[in-house]
PDB file of C-alpha atoms and ligand atoms in Angstrom:
ATOM      1  CA  UNK A1272      -0.298   0.194   0.029  1.00  0.00           C
ATOM      2  CA  UNK A1273       1.989   3.682  -0.851  1.00  0.00           C
ATOM      3  CA  UNK A1274       1.312   5.857   1.355  1.00  0.00           C
ATOM      4  CA  UNK A1275      -0.300   9.567   0.281  1.00  0.00           C
ATOM      5  CA  UNK A1276       1.552  12.359  -0.030  1.00  0.00           C
ATOM      6  CA  UNK A1277       0.652  16.180  -1.239  1.00  0.00           C
ATOM      7  CA  UNK A1278       4.024  18.230  -1.487  1.00  0.00           C
ATOM      8  CA  UNK A1279       3.034  21.761  -1.242  1.00  0.00           C
ATOM      9  CA  UNK A1280       6.016  23.783  -2.987  1.00  0.00           C
ATOM     10  CA  UNK A1281       6.021  27.271  -2.130  1.00  0.00           C
ATOM     11  CA  UNK A1282       8.482  28.565  -4.788  1.00  0.00           C
ATOM     12  CA  UNK A1283       9.747  32.289  -4.124  1.00  0.00           C
ATOM     13  CA  UNK A1284       7.469  32.949  -1.884  1.00  0.00           C
ATOM     14  CA  UNK A1285       6.497  33.481   1.879  1.00  0.00           C
ATOM     15  CA  UNK A1286       8.876  35.125   5.077  1.00  0.00           C
ATOM     16  CA  UNK A1287       9.170  34.224   8.431  1.00  0.00           C
ATOM     17  CA  UNK A1288       4.955  36.125   8.745  1.00  0.00           C
ATOM     18  CA  UNK A1289       3.977  33.107   6.473  1.00  0.00           C
ATOM     19  CA  UNK A1290       4.872  30.236   8.415  1.00  0.00           C
ATOM     20  CA  UNK A1291       1.474  31.303  10.395  1.00  0.00           C
ATOM     21  CA  UNK A1292       0.157  29.141   7.426  1.00  0.00           C
ATOM     22  CA  UNK A1293       2.655  25.991   9.067  1.00  0.00           C
ATOM     23  CA  UNK A1294       1.750  25.869  12.670  1.00  0.00           C
ATOM     24  CA  UNK A1295      -2.543  26.257  11.341  1.00  0.00           C
ATOM     25  CA  UNK A1296      -2.381  23.011   8.862  1.00  0.00           C
ATOM     26  CA  UNK A1297      -0.087  21.609  11.372  1.00  0.00           C
ATOM     27  CA  UNK A1298      -4.171  21.946  13.484  1.00  0.00           C
ATOM     28  CA  UNK A1299      -5.981  21.190  11.138  1.00  0.00           C
ATOM     29  CA  UNK A1300      -4.016  18.082  10.653  1.00  0.00           C
ATOM     30  CA  UNK A1301      -2.951  15.869  13.899  1.00  0.00           C
ATOM     31  CA  UNK A1302      -3.619  12.708  12.524  1.00  0.00           C
ATOM     32  CA  UNK A1303      -1.091  10.850  10.326  1.00  0.00           C
ATOM     33  CA  UNK A1304      -3.222   9.097   7.177  1.00  0.00           C
ATOM     34  CA  UNK A1305      -1.920  10.765   5.245  1.00  0.00           C
ATOM     35  CA  UNK A1306       1.789  11.934   4.765  1.00  0.00           C
ATOM     36  CA  UNK A1307       1.764  16.482   4.184  1.00  0.00           C
ATOM     37  CA  UNK A1308       5.801  18.156   3.307  1.00  0.00           C
ATOM     38  CA  UNK A1309       5.620  21.661   2.850  1.00  0.00           C
ATOM     39  CA  UNK A1310       8.624  23.588   0.377  1.00  0.00           C
ATOM     40  CA  UNK A1311       9.831  27.026   1.444  1.00  0.00           C
ATOM     41  CA  UNK A1312      11.988  29.403   0.150  1.00  0.00           C
ATOM     42  CA  UNK A1313      15.407  27.502   1.303  1.00  0.00           C
ATOM     43  CA  UNK A1314      16.289  30.455   4.057  1.00  0.00           C
ATOM     44  CA  UNK A1315      12.794  29.676   5.722  1.00  0.00           C
ATOM     45  CA  UNK A1316      13.725  25.803   6.340  1.00  0.00           C
ATOM     46  CA  UNK A1317      15.012  26.041   9.441  1.00  0.00           C
ATOM     47  CA  UNK A1318      12.265  27.860  10.827  1.00  0.00           C
ATOM     48  CA  UNK A1319       9.638  25.916   8.670  1.00  0.00           C
ATOM     49  CA  UNK A1320      11.366  22.492  10.115  1.00  0.00           C
ATOM     50  CA  UNK A1321      11.170  23.841  14.019  1.00  0.00           C
ATOM     51  CA  UNK A1322       7.593  24.712  13.395  1.00  0.00           C
ATOM     52  CA  UNK A1323       6.520  21.390  12.526  1.00  0.00           C
ATOM     53  CA  UNK A1324       8.877  19.736  14.862  1.00  0.00           C
ATOM     54  CA  UNK A1325       6.748  17.018  16.468  1.00  0.00           C
ATOM     55  CA  UNK A1326       3.149  17.664  14.292  1.00  0.00           C
ATOM     56  CA  UNK A1327       2.403  15.500  10.623  1.00  0.00           C
ATOM     57  CA  UNK A1328       4.231  18.664   8.662  1.00  0.00           C
ATOM     58  CA  UNK A1329       8.309  17.168   6.619  1.00  0.00           C
ATOM     59  CA  UNK A1330      10.109  19.760   5.380  1.00  0.00           C
ATOM     60  CA  UNK A1331      11.706  19.758   1.959  1.00  0.00           C
ATOM     61  CA  UNK A1332      13.675  21.517  -0.049  1.00  0.00           C
ATOM     62  CA  UNK A1333      12.660  23.113  -3.724  1.00  0.00           C
ATOM     63  CA  UNK A1334      16.157  21.884  -5.394  1.00  0.00           C
ATOM     64  CA  UNK A1335      19.905  21.909  -4.419  1.00  0.00           C
ATOM     65  CA  UNK A1336      23.273  21.689  -6.137  1.00  0.00           C
ATOM     66  CA  UNK A1337      24.591  18.438  -7.668  1.00  0.00           C
ATOM     67  CA  UNK A1338      27.909  18.807  -5.726  1.00  0.00           C
ATOM     68  CA  UNK A1339      28.527  18.674  -1.830  1.00  0.00           C
ATOM     69  CA  UNK A1340      30.518  21.564  -1.541  1.00  0.00           C
ATOM     70  CA  UNK A1341      32.529  23.825  -2.992  1.00  0.00           C
ATOM     71  CA  UNK A1342      33.025  27.761  -4.493  1.00  0.00           C
ATOM     72  CA  UNK A1343      28.859  27.315  -6.430  1.00  0.00           C
ATOM     73  CA  UNK A1344      28.138  31.080  -5.246  1.00  0.00           C
ATOM     74  CA  UNK A1345      24.140  31.390  -3.556  1.00  0.00           C
ATOM     75  CA  UNK A1346      23.419  27.383  -3.924  1.00  0.00           C
ATOM     76  CA  UNK A1347      23.239  24.671  -0.969  1.00  0.00           C
ATOM     77  CA  UNK A1348      23.525  21.606  -0.503  1.00  0.00           C
ATOM     78  CA  UNK A1349      21.811  18.490   0.322  1.00  0.00           C
ATOM     79  CA  UNK A1350      24.106  17.974   3.022  1.00  0.00           C
ATOM     80  CA  UNK A1351      23.035  21.645   3.936  1.00  0.00           C
ATOM     81  CA  UNK A1352      19.614  21.299   3.500  1.00  0.00           C
ATOM     82  CA  UNK A1353      19.094  17.839   5.376  1.00  0.00           C
ATOM     83  CA  UNK A1354      20.725  20.365   7.535  1.00  0.00           C
ATOM     84  CA  UNK A1355      18.362  22.515   8.421  1.00  0.00           C
ATOM     85  CA  UNK A1356      15.836  19.847   8.447  1.00  0.00           C
ATOM     86  CA  UNK A1357      14.449  19.179   5.155  1.00  0.00           C
ATOM     87  CA  UNK A1358      13.727  16.020   4.602  1.00  0.00           C
ATOM     88  CA  UNK A1359      12.870  15.640   0.421  1.00  0.00           C
ATOM     89  CA  UNK A1360      14.548  17.852  -2.139  1.00  0.00           C
ATOM     90  CA  UNK A1361      12.131  19.091  -4.914  1.00  0.00           C
ATOM     91  CA  UNK A1362      14.309  17.979  -8.569  1.00  0.00           C
ATOM     92  CA  UNK A1363      13.515  18.882 -11.877  1.00  0.00           C
ATOM     93  CA  UNK A1364      11.033  21.702 -11.665  1.00  0.00           C
ATOM     94  CA  UNK A1365       9.923  22.831 -15.365  1.00  0.00           C
ATOM     95  CA  UNK A1366      10.743  26.565 -12.769  1.00  0.00           C
ATOM     96  CA  UNK A1367      14.140  25.492 -13.296  1.00  0.00           C
ATOM     97  CA  UNK A1368      14.245  23.466 -16.085  1.00  0.00           C
ATOM     98  CA  UNK A1369      13.860  25.509 -19.069  1.00  0.00           C
ATOM     99  CA  UNK A1370      14.875  29.297 -17.189  1.00  0.00           C
ATOM    100  CA  UNK A1371      17.927  27.202 -15.408  1.00  0.00           C
ATOM    101  CA  UNK A1372      18.656  25.738 -18.935  1.00  0.00           C
ATOM    102  CA  UNK A1373      18.038  21.657 -16.504  1.00  0.00           C
ATOM    103  CA  UNK A1374      18.825  18.914 -18.727  1.00  0.00           C
ATOM    104  CA  UNK A1375      18.281  15.801 -17.695  1.00  0.00           C
ATOM    105  CA  UNK A1376      21.510  14.621 -16.741  1.00  0.00           C
ATOM    106  CA  UNK A1377      21.755  17.724 -14.475  1.00  0.00           C
ATOM    107  CA  UNK A1378      19.169  16.378 -12.455  1.00  0.00           C
ATOM    108  CA  UNK A1379      20.191  13.462 -12.555  1.00  0.00           C
ATOM    109  CA  UNK A1380      23.266  14.488 -11.401  1.00  0.00           C
ATOM    110  CA  UNK A1381      21.323  16.530  -8.333  1.00  0.00           C
ATOM    111  CA  UNK A1382      18.564  13.363  -7.642  1.00  0.00           C
ATOM    112  CA  UNK A1383      21.409  10.999  -6.811  1.00  0.00           C
ATOM    113  CA  UNK A1384      22.864  14.105  -5.070  1.00  0.00           C
ATOM    114  CA  UNK A1385      19.749  13.547  -2.583  1.00  0.00           C
ATOM    115  CA  UNK A1386      19.477   9.600  -2.838  1.00  0.00           C
ATOM    116  CA  UNK A1387      22.459   9.580  -1.769  1.00  0.00           C
ATOM    117  CA  UNK A1388      22.671  12.563   1.096  1.00  0.00           C
ATOM    118  CA  UNK A1389      19.508  10.077   2.249  1.00  0.00           C
ATOM    119  CA  UNK A1390      17.052  12.279   1.524  1.00  0.00           C
ATOM    120  CA  UNK A1391      13.763  11.642  -0.878  1.00  0.00           C
ATOM    121  CA  UNK A1392      14.061  12.743  -3.865  1.00  0.00           C
ATOM    122  CA  UNK A1393      11.289  13.992  -5.770  1.00  0.00           C
ATOM    123  CA  UNK A1394      11.508  14.443 -10.091  1.00  0.00           C
ATOM    124  CA  UNK A1395       9.763  16.630 -11.682  1.00  0.00           C
ATOM    125  CA  UNK A1396       8.227  15.294 -15.211  1.00  0.00           C
ATOM    126  CA  UNK A1397       6.492  17.205 -17.502  1.00  0.00           C
ATOM    127  CA  UNK A1398       5.690  17.727 -21.086  1.00  0.00           C
ATOM    128  CA  UNK A1399       5.456  21.730 -22.810  1.00  0.00           C
ATOM    129  CA  UNK A1400       2.273  22.599 -24.245  1.00  0.00           C
ATOM    130  CA  UNK A1401       4.189  22.489 -27.769  1.00  0.00           C
ATOM    131  CA  UNK A1402       4.743  18.059 -27.035  1.00  0.00           C
ATOM    132  CA  UNK A1403       1.100  17.457 -25.440  1.00  0.00           C
ATOM    133  CA  UNK A1404      -0.009  19.060 -29.308  1.00  0.00           C
ATOM    134  CA  UNK A1405       2.376  17.228 -31.723  1.00  0.00           C
ATOM    135  CA  UNK A1406       1.134  14.204 -29.485  1.00  0.00           C
ATOM    136  CA  UNK A1407       4.987  13.407 -27.567  1.00  0.00           C
ATOM    137  CA  UNK A1408       3.477  14.073 -24.385  1.00  0.00           C
ATOM    138  CA  UNK A1409       4.648   9.974 -23.686  1.00  0.00           C
ATOM    139  CA  UNK A1410       7.841  10.410 -25.405  1.00  0.00           C
ATOM    140  CA  UNK A1411       9.174  13.892 -22.940  1.00  0.00           C
ATOM    141  CA  UNK A1412       8.419  11.749 -20.127  1.00  0.00           C
ATOM    142  CA  UNK A1413       9.839   8.705 -20.840  1.00  0.00           C
ATOM    143  CA  UNK A1414      12.902  10.105 -21.694  1.00  0.00           C
ATOM    144  CA  UNK A1415      12.809  12.540 -18.769  1.00  0.00           C
ATOM    145  CA  UNK A1416      12.066   9.108 -16.682  1.00  0.00           C
ATOM    146  CA  UNK A1417      15.180   7.162 -17.792  1.00  0.00           C
ATOM    147  CA  UNK A1418      17.728  11.177 -18.302  1.00  0.00           C
ATOM    148  CA  UNK A1419      17.203  11.887 -14.461  1.00  0.00           C
ATOM    149  CA  UNK A1420      16.125   8.424 -12.500  1.00  0.00           C
ATOM    150  CA  UNK A1421      19.475   6.809 -10.691  1.00  0.00           C
ATOM    151  CA  UNK A1422      19.323   3.027 -10.500  1.00  0.00           C
ATOM    152  CA  UNK A1423      19.396   3.576  -7.094  1.00  0.00           C
ATOM    153  CA  UNK A1424      16.307   4.276  -6.936  1.00  0.00           C
ATOM    154  CA  UNK A1425      13.993   2.923  -4.152  1.00  0.00           C
ATOM    155  CA  UNK A1426       9.563   3.501  -3.239  1.00  0.00           C
ATOM    156  CA  UNK A1427      11.892   5.161  -0.143  1.00  0.00           C
ATOM    157  CA  UNK A1428      14.093   8.125  -1.387  1.00  0.00           C
ATOM    158  CA  UNK A1429      12.255   9.273  -4.657  1.00  0.00           C
ATOM    159  CA  UNK A1430       8.482   9.953  -5.217  1.00  0.00           C
ATOM    160  CA  UNK A1431       8.073  10.912  -8.918  1.00  0.00           C
ATOM    161  CA  UNK A1432       6.031  14.249  -9.877  1.00  0.00           C
ATOM    162  CA  UNK A1433       4.081  14.249 -13.431  1.00  0.00           C
ATOM    163  CA  UNK A1434       3.228  18.102 -14.512  1.00  0.00           C
ATOM    164  CA  UNK A1435       2.793  19.688 -17.258  1.00  0.00           C
ATOM    165  CA  UNK A1436       4.637  22.234 -17.855  1.00  0.00           C
ATOM    166  CA  UNK A1437       0.814  24.483 -19.954  1.00  0.00           C
ATOM    167  CA  UNK A1438      -0.916  22.857 -15.931  1.00  0.00           C
ATOM    168  CA  UNK A1439       1.617  24.981 -13.678  1.00  0.00           C
ATOM    169  CA  UNK A1440      -0.240  27.919 -12.133  1.00  0.00           C
ATOM    170  CA  UNK A1441      -2.383  28.552 -14.999  1.00  0.00           C
ATOM    171  CA  UNK A1442      -5.830  27.289 -13.501  1.00  0.00           C
ATOM    172  CA  UNK A1443      -6.113  25.344 -16.072  1.00  0.00           C
ATOM    173  CA  UNK A1444      -4.996  21.738 -14.401  1.00  0.00           C
ATOM    174  CA  UNK A1445      -4.624  18.441 -17.373  1.00  0.00           C
ATOM    175  CA  UNK A1446      -8.201  16.772 -17.704  1.00  0.00           C
ATOM    176  CA  UNK A1447      -8.631  12.889 -15.171  1.00  0.00           C
ATOM    177  CA  UNK A1448      -7.880  11.311 -18.336  1.00  0.00           C
ATOM    178  CA  UNK A1449      -5.133  12.939 -19.441  1.00  0.00           C
ATOM    179  CA  UNK A1450      -3.411  12.353 -16.195  1.00  0.00           C
ATOM    180  CA  UNK A1451      -4.933   8.656 -15.822  1.00  0.00           C
ATOM    181  CA  UNK A1452      -3.213   8.225 -19.204  1.00  0.00           C
ATOM    182  CA  UNK A1453       0.247   9.633 -17.800  1.00  0.00           C
ATOM    183  CA  UNK A1454       0.245   8.118 -14.308  1.00  0.00           C
ATOM    184  CA  UNK A1455      -0.519   4.766 -15.666  1.00  0.00           C
ATOM    185  CA  UNK A1456       2.086   4.815 -18.010  1.00  0.00           C
ATOM    186  CA  UNK A1457       5.204   6.071 -15.401  1.00  0.00           C
ATOM    187  CA  UNK A1458       3.855   3.590 -13.676  1.00  0.00           C
ATOM    188  CA  UNK A1459       4.719   0.646 -15.920  1.00  0.00           C
ATOM    189  CA  UNK A1460       7.906   1.716 -17.433  1.00  0.00           C
ATOM    190  CA  UNK A1461       8.406   1.970 -13.531  1.00  0.00           C
ATOM    191  CA  UNK A1462       7.773  -1.546 -13.107  1.00  0.00           C
ATOM    192  CA  UNK A1463       9.532  -2.410 -16.481  1.00  0.00           C
ATOM    193  CA  UNK A1464      12.312  -0.425 -14.524  1.00  0.00           C
ATOM    194  CA  UNK A1465      13.161  -1.522 -11.651  1.00  0.00           C
ATOM    195  CA  UNK A1466      10.938  -4.613 -10.668  1.00  0.00           C
ATOM    196  CA  UNK A1467       7.016  -4.747  -9.934  1.00  0.00           C
ATOM    197  CA  UNK A1468       7.305  -4.368  -5.640  1.00  0.00           C
ATOM    198  CA  UNK A1469       9.724  -1.293  -5.956  1.00  0.00           C
ATOM    199  CA  UNK A1470       7.553  -0.012  -9.119  1.00  0.00           C
ATOM    200  CA  UNK A1471       4.658  -0.061  -7.261  1.00  0.00           C
ATOM    201  CA  UNK A1472       5.364   1.184  -4.592  1.00  0.00           C
ATOM    202  CA  UNK A1473       6.833   4.509  -5.880  1.00  0.00           C
ATOM    203  CA  UNK A1474       4.454   7.164  -5.505  1.00  0.00           C
ATOM    204  CA  UNK A1475       3.279   9.321  -7.833  1.00  0.00           C
ATOM    205  CA  UNK A1476       1.937  12.771  -7.789  1.00  0.00           C
ATOM    206  CA  UNK A1477       0.622  15.020 -10.342  1.00  0.00           C
ATOM    207  CA  UNK A1478       0.737  18.721 -10.158  1.00  0.00           C
ATOM    208  CA  UNK A1479      -0.371  21.424 -12.315  1.00  0.00           C
ATOM    209  CA  UNK A1480      -2.956  23.662 -10.861  1.00  0.00           C
ATOM    210  CA  UNK A1481      -4.606  21.544  -7.824  1.00  0.00           C
ATOM    211  CA  UNK A1482      -7.083  23.361  -5.802  1.00  0.00           C
ATOM    212  CA  UNK A1483      -9.697  22.873  -3.344  1.00  0.00           C
ATOM    213  CA  UNK A1484     -11.671  21.937  -5.887  1.00  0.00           C
ATOM    214  CA  UNK A1485     -10.891  19.335  -8.491  1.00  0.00           C
ATOM    215  CA  UNK A1486      -8.334  17.579  -5.886  1.00  0.00           C
ATOM    216  CA  UNK A1487     -11.168  15.347  -5.326  1.00  0.00           C
ATOM    217  CA  UNK A1488     -12.198  14.613  -8.734  1.00  0.00           C
ATOM    218  CA  UNK A1489      -7.788  14.229  -9.263  1.00  0.00           C
ATOM    219  CA  UNK A1490      -7.182  12.061  -6.693  1.00  0.00           C
ATOM    220  CA  UNK A1491     -10.019   9.190  -7.749  1.00  0.00           C
ATOM    221  CA  UNK A1492      -7.851   8.166 -10.674  1.00  0.00           C
ATOM    222  CA  UNK A1493      -5.721   5.436 -11.204  1.00  0.00           C
ATOM    223  CA  UNK A1494      -2.439   5.375 -10.123  1.00  0.00           C
ATOM    224  CA  UNK A1495      -2.258   8.679  -8.401  1.00  0.00           C
ATOM    225  CA  UNK A1496      -0.836   9.029  -4.604  1.00  0.00           C
ATOM    226  CA  UNK A1497      -0.687  12.274  -4.400  1.00  0.00           C
ATOM    227  CA  UNK A1498      -0.506  16.248  -5.370  1.00  0.00           C
ATOM    228  CA  UNK A1499       2.661  18.216  -5.590  1.00  0.00           C
ATOM    229  CA  UNK A1500       0.857  22.481  -5.497  1.00  0.00           C
ATOM    230  CA  UNK A1501       2.047  25.019  -6.315  1.00  0.00           C
ATOM    231  CA  UNK A1502      -0.213  28.622  -5.232  1.00  0.00           C
ATOM    232  CA  UNK A1503      -2.682  26.832  -4.279  1.00  0.00           C
ATOM    233  CA  UNK A1504       0.081  25.621  -0.307  1.00  0.00           C
ATOM    234  CA  UNK A1505       0.297  29.269   0.086  1.00  0.00           C
ATOM    235  CA  UNK A1506      -2.197  29.220   2.258  1.00  0.00           C
ATOM    236  CA  UNK A1507      -2.847  26.977   4.859  1.00  0.00           C
ATOM    237  CA  UNK A1508      -7.353  27.165   4.143  1.00  0.00           C
ATOM    238  CA  UNK A1509      -6.360  26.789   0.603  1.00  0.00           C
ATOM    239  CA  UNK A1510      -3.849  23.433   1.632  1.00  0.00           C
ATOM    240  CA  UNK A1511      -6.672  22.006   4.257  1.00  0.00           C
ATOM    241  CA  UNK A1512      -9.302  21.804   1.535  1.00  0.00           C
ATOM    242  CA  UNK A1513      -6.961  19.798  -0.556  1.00  0.00           C
ATOM    243  CA  UNK A1514      -5.324  17.035   2.346  1.00  0.00           C
ATOM    244  CA  UNK A1515      -8.827  16.286   3.166  1.00  0.00           C
ATOM    245  CA  UNK A1516      -9.692  15.500  -0.025  1.00  0.00           C
ATOM    246  CA  UNK A1517      -6.469  12.546  -0.070  1.00  0.00           C
ATOM    247  CA  UNK A1518      -7.221  12.049   3.039  1.00  0.00           C
ATOM    248  CA  UNK A1519     -10.652  10.915   1.774  1.00  0.00           C
ATOM    249  CA  UNK A1520     -10.148   9.643  -1.533  1.00  0.00           C
TER     250      UNK A1520
HETATM  251  P1  PGA B2197       0.072  25.055  -8.969  1.00  0.00           P
HETATM  252  O1  PGA B2197       1.906  24.628  -9.226  1.00  0.00           O
HETATM  253  O2  PGA B2197      -0.631  24.315  -8.418  1.00  0.00           O
HETATM  254  O3  PGA B2197       0.563  27.202  -8.735  1.00  0.00           O
HETATM  255  O4  PGA B2197      -0.200  24.961 -10.882  1.00  0.00           O
HETATM  256  C1  PGA B2197       2.393  23.520  -9.252  1.00  0.00           C
HETATM  257  C2  PGA B2197       3.935  23.293  -9.360  1.00  0.00           C
HETATM  258  O5  PGA B2197       4.716  23.462 -10.510  1.00  0.00           O
HETATM  259  O6  PGA B2197       4.304  22.711  -8.020  1.00  0.00           O
END
């Protein structure tokens, strides 16, 4: 049985003034039926982890450098993020891939670093609009899966997030049929590569305009084990109902 996971990515939003949102989330969800994760901006990780201590909330990071240390001004190693209190690191989010020209090989190096640092990687895959319109979505995602996930992946250190780039931050999520097709495809690929046991146990999240009004129907799609949520994770009033929907799914 895969433990469901709902992850919030605050992206470059929020300061210490937003930390009370975490306190509200923790109060709203004292039990631990699904796993809850918030990835705040790096400067907030330490304080967020303190707020989350002893609650059902986990704290993660939005990105990392692939190296353990060195002259990389402005970057954070996995060791630093873990030291600050992160338990998960997102790798290959679309807001890093295109703007920073991160290729699959770069995402692979980061994913490896996360696993070597004993944290769990949330690897993001997903096609852009031109690729979807050209009927290349499955091919693109297949290449991303084989190009970004190392052989050392397990159900403990890997989560895969399918996020159609055209559905992120647009308010328009992928259709349930598109989500179902892609999640089945990813599940099959993982089973082929890692064997049925591990392939069935790796969690698959959907991301892209998940909100309180569409969460329940998305969570009912087979092979959707939770969500990676951007905008709707910033306020407990929006994120809480999504967590409740996953608990009920
Ligand atoms: P969104 O972002 O929920 O604001 O569409 C999703 C994501 O980027 O993970």
